[in-house]
Each structure stands twice: as C-alpha cells, then as structure tokens.
Coordinates of N, CA, C and O in Angstrom, one line a residue:
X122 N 0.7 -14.3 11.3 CA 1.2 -12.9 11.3 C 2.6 -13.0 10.9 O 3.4 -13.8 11.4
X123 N 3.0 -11.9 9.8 CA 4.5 -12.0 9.2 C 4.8 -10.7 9.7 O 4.0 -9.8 9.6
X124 N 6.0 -10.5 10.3 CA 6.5 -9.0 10.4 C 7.7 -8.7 9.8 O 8.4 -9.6 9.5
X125 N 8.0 -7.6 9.6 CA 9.7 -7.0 9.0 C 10.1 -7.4 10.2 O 10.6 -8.5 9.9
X126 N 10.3 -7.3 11.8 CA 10.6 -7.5 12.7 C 11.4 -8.7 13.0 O 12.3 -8.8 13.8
X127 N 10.8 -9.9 12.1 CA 10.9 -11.1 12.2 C 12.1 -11.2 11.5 O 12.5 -10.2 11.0
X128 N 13.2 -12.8 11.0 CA 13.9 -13.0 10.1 C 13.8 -14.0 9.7 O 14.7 -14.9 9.6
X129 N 12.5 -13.9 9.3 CA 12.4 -15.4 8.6 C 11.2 -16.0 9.1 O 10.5 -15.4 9.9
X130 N 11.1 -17.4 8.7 CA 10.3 -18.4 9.0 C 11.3 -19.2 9.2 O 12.3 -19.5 8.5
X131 N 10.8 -20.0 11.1 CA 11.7 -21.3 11.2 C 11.7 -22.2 10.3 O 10.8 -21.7 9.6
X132 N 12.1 -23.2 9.8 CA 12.1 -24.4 9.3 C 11.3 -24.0 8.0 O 10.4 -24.8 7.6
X133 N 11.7 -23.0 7.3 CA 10.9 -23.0 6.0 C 11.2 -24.3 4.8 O 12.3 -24.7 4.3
X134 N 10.2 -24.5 4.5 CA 10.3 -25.5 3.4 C 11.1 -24.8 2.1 O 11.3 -23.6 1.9
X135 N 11.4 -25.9 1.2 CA 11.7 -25.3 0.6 C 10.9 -25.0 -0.9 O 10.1 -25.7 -1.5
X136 N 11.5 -23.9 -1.2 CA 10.6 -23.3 -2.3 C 10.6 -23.9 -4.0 O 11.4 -23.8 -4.9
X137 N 9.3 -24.4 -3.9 CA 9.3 -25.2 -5.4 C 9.9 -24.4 -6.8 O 9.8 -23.2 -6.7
X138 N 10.2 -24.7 -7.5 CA 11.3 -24.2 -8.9 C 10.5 -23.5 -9.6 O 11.0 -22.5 -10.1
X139 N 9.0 -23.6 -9.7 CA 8.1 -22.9 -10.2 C 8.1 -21.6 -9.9 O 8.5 -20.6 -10.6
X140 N 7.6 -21.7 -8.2 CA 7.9 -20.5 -7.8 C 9.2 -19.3 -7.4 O 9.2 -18.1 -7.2
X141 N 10.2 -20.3 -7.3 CA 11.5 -19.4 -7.9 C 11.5 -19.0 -9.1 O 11.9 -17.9 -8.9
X142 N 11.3 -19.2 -10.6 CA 11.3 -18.4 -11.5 C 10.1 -17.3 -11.9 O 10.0 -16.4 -12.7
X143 N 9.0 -17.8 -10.7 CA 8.6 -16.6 -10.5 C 9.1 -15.1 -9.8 O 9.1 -14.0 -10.4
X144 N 9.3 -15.4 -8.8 CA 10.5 -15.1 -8.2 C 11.2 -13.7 -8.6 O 11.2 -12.5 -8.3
X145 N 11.7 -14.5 -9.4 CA 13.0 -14.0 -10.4 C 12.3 -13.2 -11.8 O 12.7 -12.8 -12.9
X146 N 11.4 -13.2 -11.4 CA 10.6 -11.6 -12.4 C 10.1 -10.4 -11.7 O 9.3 -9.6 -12.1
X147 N 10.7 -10.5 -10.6 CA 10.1 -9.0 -9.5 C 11.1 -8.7 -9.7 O 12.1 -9.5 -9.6
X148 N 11.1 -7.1 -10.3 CA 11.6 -6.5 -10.4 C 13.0 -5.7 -9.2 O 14.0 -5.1 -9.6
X149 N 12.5 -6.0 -7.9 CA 13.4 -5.9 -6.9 C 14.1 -7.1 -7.0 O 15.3 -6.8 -6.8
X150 N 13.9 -8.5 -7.3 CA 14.4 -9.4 -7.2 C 15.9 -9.0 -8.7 O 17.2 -9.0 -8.6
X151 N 15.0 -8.6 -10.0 CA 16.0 -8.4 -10.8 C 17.5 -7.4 -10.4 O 18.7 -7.6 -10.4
X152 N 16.5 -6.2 -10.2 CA 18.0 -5.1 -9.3 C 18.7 -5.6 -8.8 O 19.8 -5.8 -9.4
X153 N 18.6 -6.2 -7.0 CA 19.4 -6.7 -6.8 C 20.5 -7.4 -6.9 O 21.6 -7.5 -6.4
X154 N 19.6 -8.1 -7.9 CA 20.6 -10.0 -8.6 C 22.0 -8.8 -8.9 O 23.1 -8.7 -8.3
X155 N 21.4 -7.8 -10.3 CA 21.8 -6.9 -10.8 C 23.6 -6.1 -10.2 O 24.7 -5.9 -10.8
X156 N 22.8 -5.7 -8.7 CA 23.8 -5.1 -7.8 C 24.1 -5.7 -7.4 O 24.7 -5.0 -6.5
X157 N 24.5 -7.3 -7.0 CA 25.0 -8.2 -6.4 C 25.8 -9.0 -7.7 O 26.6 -9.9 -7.4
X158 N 25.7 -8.7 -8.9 CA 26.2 -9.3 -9.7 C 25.8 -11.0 -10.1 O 26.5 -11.8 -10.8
X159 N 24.8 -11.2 -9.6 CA 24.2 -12.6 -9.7 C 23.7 -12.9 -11.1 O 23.5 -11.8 -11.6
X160 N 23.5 -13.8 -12.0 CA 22.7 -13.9 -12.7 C 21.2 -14.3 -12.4 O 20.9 -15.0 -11.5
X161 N 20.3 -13.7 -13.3 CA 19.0 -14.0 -12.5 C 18.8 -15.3 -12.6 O 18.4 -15.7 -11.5
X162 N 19.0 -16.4 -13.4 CA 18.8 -17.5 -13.3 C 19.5 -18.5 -11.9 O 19.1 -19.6 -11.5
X163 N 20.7 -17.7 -11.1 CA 21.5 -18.1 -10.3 C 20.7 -17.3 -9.1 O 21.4 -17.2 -8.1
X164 N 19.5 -16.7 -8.9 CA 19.6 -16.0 -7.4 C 19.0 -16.8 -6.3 O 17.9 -17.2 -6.4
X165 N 19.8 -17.0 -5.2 CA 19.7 -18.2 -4.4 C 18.4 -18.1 -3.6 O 17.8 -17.0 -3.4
X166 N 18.1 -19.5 -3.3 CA 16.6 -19.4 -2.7 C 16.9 -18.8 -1.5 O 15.9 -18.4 -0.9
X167 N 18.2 -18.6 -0.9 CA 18.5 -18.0 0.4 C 18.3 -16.6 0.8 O 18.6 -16.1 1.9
X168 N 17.6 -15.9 -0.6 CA 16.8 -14.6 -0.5 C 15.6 -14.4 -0.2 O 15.1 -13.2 -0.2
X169 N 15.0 -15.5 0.1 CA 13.6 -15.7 0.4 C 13.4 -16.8 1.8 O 14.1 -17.7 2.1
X170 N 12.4 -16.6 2.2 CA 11.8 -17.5 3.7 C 10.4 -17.8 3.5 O 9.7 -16.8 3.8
X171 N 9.7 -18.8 3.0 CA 8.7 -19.5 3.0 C 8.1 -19.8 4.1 O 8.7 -20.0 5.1
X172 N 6.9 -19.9 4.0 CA 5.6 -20.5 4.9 C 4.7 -21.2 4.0 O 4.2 -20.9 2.9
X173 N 4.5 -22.2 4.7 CA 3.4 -23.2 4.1 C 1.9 -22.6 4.6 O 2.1 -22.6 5.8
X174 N 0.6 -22.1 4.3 CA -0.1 -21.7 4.7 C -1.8 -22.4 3.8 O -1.9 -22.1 2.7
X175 N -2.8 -23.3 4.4 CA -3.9 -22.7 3.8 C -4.5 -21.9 3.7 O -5.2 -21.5 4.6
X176 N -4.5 -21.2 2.7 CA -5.9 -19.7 2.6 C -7.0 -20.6 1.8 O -8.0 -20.4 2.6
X177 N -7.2 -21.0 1.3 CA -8.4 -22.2 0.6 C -9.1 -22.9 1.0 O -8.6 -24.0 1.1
X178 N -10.2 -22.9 1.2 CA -10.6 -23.9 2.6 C -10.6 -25.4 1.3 O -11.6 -26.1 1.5
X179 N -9.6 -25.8 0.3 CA -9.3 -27.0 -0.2 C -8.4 -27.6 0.9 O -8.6 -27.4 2.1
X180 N -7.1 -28.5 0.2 CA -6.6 -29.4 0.4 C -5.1 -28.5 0.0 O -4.3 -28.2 0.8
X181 N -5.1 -28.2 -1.0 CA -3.9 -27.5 -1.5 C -3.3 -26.8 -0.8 O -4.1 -25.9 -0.6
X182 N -2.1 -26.6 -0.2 CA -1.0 -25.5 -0.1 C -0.4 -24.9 -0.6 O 0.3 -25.1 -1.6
X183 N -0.8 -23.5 0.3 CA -0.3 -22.3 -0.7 C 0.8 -21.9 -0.1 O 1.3 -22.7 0.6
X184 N 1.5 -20.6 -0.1 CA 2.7 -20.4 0.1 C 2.4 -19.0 0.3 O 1.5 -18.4 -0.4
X185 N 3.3 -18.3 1.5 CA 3.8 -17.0 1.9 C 5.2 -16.8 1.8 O 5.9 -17.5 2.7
X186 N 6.0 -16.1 0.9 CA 7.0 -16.1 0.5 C 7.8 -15.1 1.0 O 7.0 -14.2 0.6
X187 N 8.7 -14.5 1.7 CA 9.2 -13.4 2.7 C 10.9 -13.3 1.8 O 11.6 -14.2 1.4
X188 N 10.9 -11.7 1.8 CA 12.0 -11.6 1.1 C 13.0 -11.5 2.5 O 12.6 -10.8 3.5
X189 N 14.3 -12.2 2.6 CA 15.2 -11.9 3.4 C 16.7 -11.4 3.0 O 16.5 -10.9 1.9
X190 N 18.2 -11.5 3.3 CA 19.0 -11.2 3.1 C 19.4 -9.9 2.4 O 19.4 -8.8 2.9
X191 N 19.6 -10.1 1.3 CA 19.7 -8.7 0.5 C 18.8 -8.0 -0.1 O 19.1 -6.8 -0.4
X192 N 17.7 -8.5 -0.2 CA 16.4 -8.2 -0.3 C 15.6 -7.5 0.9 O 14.5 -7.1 0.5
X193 N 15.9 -7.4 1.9 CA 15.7 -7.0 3.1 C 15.4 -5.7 3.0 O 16.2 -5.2 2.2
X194 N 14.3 -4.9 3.5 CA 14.5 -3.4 3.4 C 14.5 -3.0 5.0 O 14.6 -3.6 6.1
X195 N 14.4 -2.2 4.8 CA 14.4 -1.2 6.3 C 12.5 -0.9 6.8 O 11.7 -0.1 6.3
X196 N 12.4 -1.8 8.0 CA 10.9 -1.6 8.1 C 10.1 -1.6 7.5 O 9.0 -1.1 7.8
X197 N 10.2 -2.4 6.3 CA 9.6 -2.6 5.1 C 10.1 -3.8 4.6 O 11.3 -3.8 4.5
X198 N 9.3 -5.3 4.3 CA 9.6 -6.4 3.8 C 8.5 -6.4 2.5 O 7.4 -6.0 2.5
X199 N 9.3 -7.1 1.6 CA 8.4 -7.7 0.8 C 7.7 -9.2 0.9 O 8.3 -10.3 1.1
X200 N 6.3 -9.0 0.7 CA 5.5 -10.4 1.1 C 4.9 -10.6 -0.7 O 4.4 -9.9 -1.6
X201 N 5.6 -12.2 -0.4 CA 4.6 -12.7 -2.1 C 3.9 -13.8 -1.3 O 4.3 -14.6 -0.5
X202 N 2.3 -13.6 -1.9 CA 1.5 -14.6 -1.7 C 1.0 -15.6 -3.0 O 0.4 -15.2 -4.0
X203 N 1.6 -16.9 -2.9 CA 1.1 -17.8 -3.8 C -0.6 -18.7 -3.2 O -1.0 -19.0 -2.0
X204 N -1.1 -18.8 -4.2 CA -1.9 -19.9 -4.3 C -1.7 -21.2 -4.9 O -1.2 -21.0 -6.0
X205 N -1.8 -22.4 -4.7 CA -2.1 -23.5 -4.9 C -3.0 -24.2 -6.1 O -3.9 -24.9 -5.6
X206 N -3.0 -24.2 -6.9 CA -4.5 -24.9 -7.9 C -4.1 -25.5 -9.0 O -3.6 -25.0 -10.0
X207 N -4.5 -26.7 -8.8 CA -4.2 -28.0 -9.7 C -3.1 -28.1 -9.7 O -2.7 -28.2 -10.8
X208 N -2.1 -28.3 -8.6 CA -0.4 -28.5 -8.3 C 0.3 -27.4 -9.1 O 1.4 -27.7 -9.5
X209 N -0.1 -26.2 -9.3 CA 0.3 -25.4 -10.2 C 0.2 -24.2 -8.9 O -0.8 -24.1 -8.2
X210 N 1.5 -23.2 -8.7 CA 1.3 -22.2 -7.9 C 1.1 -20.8 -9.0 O 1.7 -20.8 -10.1
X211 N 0.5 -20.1 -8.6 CA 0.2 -18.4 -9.1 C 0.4 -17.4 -7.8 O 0.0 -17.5 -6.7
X212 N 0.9 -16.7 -8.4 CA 1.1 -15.5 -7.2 C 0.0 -15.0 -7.6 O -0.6 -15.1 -8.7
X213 N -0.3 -14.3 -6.2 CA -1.4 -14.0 -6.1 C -1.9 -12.3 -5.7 O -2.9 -11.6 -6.1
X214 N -0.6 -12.0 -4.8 CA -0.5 -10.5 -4.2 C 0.9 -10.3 -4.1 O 1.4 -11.3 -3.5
X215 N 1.6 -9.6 -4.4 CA 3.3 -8.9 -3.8 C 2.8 -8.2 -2.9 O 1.6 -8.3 -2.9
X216 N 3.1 -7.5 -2.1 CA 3.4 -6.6 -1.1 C 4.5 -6.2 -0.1 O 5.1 -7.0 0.7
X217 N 4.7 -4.8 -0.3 CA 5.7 -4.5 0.6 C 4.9 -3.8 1.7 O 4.0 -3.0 1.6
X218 N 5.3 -4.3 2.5 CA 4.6 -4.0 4.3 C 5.6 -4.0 5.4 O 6.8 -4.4 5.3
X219 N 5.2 -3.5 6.5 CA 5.9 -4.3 7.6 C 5.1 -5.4 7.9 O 5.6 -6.5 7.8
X220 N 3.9 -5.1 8.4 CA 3.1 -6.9 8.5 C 2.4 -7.4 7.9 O 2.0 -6.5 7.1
X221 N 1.8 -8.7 7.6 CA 1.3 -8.9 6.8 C 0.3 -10.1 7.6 O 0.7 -11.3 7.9
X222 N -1.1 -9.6 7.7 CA -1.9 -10.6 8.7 C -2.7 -11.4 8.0 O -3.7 -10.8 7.6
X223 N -2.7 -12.8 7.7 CA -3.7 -13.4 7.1 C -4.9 -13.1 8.6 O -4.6 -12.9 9.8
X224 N -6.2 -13.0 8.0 CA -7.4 -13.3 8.6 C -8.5 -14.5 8.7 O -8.4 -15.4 7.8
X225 N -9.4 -14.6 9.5 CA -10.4 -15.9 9.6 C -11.4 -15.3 8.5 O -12.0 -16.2 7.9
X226 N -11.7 -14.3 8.2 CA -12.3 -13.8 7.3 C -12.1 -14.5 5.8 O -11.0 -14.5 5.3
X227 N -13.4 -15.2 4.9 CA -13.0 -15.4 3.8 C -13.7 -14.5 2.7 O -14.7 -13.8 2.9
X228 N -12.9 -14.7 1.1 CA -14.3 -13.7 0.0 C -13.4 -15.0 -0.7 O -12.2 -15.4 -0.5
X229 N -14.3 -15.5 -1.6 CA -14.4 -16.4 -2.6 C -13.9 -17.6 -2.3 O -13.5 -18.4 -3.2
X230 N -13.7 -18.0 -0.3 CA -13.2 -19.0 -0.5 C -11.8 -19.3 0.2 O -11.3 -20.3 0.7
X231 N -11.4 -17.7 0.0 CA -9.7 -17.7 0.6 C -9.4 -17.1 1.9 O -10.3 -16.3 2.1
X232 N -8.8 -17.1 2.8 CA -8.8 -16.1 3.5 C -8.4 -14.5 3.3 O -7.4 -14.0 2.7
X233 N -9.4 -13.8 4.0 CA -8.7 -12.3 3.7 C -6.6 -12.0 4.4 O -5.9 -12.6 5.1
X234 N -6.5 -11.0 3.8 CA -5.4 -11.0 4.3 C -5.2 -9.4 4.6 O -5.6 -8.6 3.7
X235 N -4.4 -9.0 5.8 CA -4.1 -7.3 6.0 C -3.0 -6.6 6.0 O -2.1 -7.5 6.3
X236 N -2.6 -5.8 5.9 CA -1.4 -5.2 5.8 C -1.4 -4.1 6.6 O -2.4 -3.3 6.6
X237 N 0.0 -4.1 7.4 CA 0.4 -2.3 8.4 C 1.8 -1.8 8.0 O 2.9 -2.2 8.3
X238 N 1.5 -1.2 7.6 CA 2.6 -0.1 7.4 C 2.7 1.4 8.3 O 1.9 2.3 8.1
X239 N 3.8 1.5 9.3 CA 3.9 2.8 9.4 C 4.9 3.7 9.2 O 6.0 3.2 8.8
X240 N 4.9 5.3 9.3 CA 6.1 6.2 9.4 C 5.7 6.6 10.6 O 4.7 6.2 11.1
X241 N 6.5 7.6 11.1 CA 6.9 8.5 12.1 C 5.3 8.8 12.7 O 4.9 8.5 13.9
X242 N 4.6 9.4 11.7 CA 3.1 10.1 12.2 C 2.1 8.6 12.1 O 1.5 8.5 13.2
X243 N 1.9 8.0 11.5 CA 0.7 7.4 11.5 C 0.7 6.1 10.8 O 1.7 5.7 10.2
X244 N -0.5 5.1 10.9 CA 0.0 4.1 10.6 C -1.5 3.4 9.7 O -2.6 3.5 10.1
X245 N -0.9 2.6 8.4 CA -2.0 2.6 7.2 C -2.1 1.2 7.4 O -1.1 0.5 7.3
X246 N -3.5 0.6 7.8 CA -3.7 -1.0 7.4 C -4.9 -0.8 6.0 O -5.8 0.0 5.8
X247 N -4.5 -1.8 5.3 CA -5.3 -2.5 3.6 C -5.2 -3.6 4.2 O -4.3 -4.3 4.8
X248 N -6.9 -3.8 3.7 CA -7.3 -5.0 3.7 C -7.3 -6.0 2.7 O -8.3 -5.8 2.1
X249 N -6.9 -6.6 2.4 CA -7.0 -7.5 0.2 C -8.1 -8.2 1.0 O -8.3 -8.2 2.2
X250 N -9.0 -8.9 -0.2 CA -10.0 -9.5 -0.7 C -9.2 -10.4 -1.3 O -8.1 -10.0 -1.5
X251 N -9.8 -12.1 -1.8 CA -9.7 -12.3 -3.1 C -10.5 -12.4 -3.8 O -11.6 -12.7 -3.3
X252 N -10.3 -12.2 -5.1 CA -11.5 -12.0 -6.0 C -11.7 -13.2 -7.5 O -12.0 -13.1 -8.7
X253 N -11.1 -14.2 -6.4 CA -11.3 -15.7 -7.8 C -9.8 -15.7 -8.4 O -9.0 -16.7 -8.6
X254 N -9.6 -14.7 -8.7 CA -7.9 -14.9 -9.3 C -7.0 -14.3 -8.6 O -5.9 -14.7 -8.6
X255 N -7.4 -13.1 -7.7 CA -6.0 -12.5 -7.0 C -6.6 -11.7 -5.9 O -7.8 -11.5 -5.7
X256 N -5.5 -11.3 -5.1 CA -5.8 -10.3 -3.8 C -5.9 -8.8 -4.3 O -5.2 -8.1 -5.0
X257 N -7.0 -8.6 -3.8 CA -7.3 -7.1 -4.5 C -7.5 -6.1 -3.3 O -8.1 -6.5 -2.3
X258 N -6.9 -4.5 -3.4 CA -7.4 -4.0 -2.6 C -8.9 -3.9 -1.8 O -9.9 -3.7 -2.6
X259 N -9.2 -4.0 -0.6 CA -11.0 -3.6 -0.5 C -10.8 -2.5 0.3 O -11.7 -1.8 -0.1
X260 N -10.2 -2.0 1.2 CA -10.4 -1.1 2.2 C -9.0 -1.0 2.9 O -8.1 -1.8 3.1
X261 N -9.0 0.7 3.2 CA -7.8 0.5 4.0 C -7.8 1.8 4.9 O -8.7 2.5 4.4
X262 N -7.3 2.3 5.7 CA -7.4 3.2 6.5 C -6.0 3.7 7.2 O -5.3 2.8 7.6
X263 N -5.6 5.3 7.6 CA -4.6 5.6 7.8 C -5.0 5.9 9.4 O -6.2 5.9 9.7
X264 N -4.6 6.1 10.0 CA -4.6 6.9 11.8 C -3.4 7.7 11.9 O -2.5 7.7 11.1
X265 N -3.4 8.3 12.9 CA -2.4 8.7 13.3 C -1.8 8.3 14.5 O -2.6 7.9 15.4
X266 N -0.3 8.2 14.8 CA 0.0 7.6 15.8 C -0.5 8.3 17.3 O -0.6 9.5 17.2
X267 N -0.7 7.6 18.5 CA -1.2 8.3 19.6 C -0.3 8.0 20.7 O -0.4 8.4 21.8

C-alpha cells in the first residue's frame, strides 16, 4: 500500500539509469525540471522514492516509483509502475492517486493493482488489470463520503 500520506519509501533502492530517462519523459517531470530551472538530463533521482516489488509471479523485480519533493502534489501523488523483463524495465501504468494498492489478485500473471482518490463528497477506487503489456483500466467505482 502507497499513500500521498506517506514521504517516501524507507531505504529506497536506487533507481536504475534506464528508468530515470524514463522518468524524464513525463511530462510533469518535464514542467517542473522547467520551473526549477533544471535541465532534464540533470533532474535528481531525489524527486522520486522507489520500491522494489514482485507483481510477476517470475524472478524479476519490478519497481513502484513515487514522485516526492517538488513533484509532490497536494493529496495527490504520482505513482509509476515499472515491470521487469529480460533485465529491461517498461513502465507499465503512471498514476496520480492518493493510494495506490497492489492486490493478491492476478490477470496475466501480474498482480492487480487499485487506486483511491478522494474530494470533499466522495471517494473513486479503479481497479488496473494487466493485460500482457500494461495496466489497464477494468473497473472502478465512485461513493460518496458517509
């Protein structure tokens, strides 16, 4: 379970070079560099907080990537989910959420993964699937707060 709540992952590993120049093609990631005056090639891995995670029931590690520092939103974080295959990472889902729940639930293999987001009145969880190459919406539902 990842929350906006949180600041980070303890002891995050650090983030392979691959996956920083991926990174560094989100578009929030660009703005910022932008308004901070960074170059994109320069934006420190210290904008992000990693987790090492299986969703695969392989061998490989994949990665939950958490935007922190300046990247930071208000009750709203950004979550990148990488995959693992053939020592090569692919993002797999971005998401801005407040939480972000992997599940025991699998579809092709991976674990499912959920998302909650609320405002004021009510509060929206999506479910992703994977579907062999990426996290795809399957279901999602709004309530209202009680």
């Amino acid at each position: 379970h990842f929350s906006a709540e949180d600041e980070g992952v303890k002891n995050p590993p650090k983030i392979p070079d691959e996956v920083m120049a991926i990174l560094r093609t989100d578009d929030r990631v660009k703005d910022t560099a932008e308004v901070e005056s960074i170059p994109l090639g320069k934006v420190p891995t210290t904008w992000f907080s990693a987790s090492r995670i299986r969703l695969g029931s392989g061998e490989a590690t994949d990665l939950i990537v958490e935007a922190v520092g300046p990247l930071r939103g208000a009750n709203v974080e950004v979550f990148w989910v990488f995959i693992q295959r053939n020592q090569t990472f692919k993002l797999a889902l971005m998401l801005p959420t407040h939480d972000l729940i992997v599940k025991n639930l699998r579809s092709h293999g991976y674990k499912d993964i959920e998302s909650m987001a609320a405002t004021a009145i009510d509060v929206t969880t999506v479910r992703f699937k994977f579907d062999g190459e990426v996290y795809k919406d399957y279901a999602s539902r709004t309530e209202g707060i009680k």
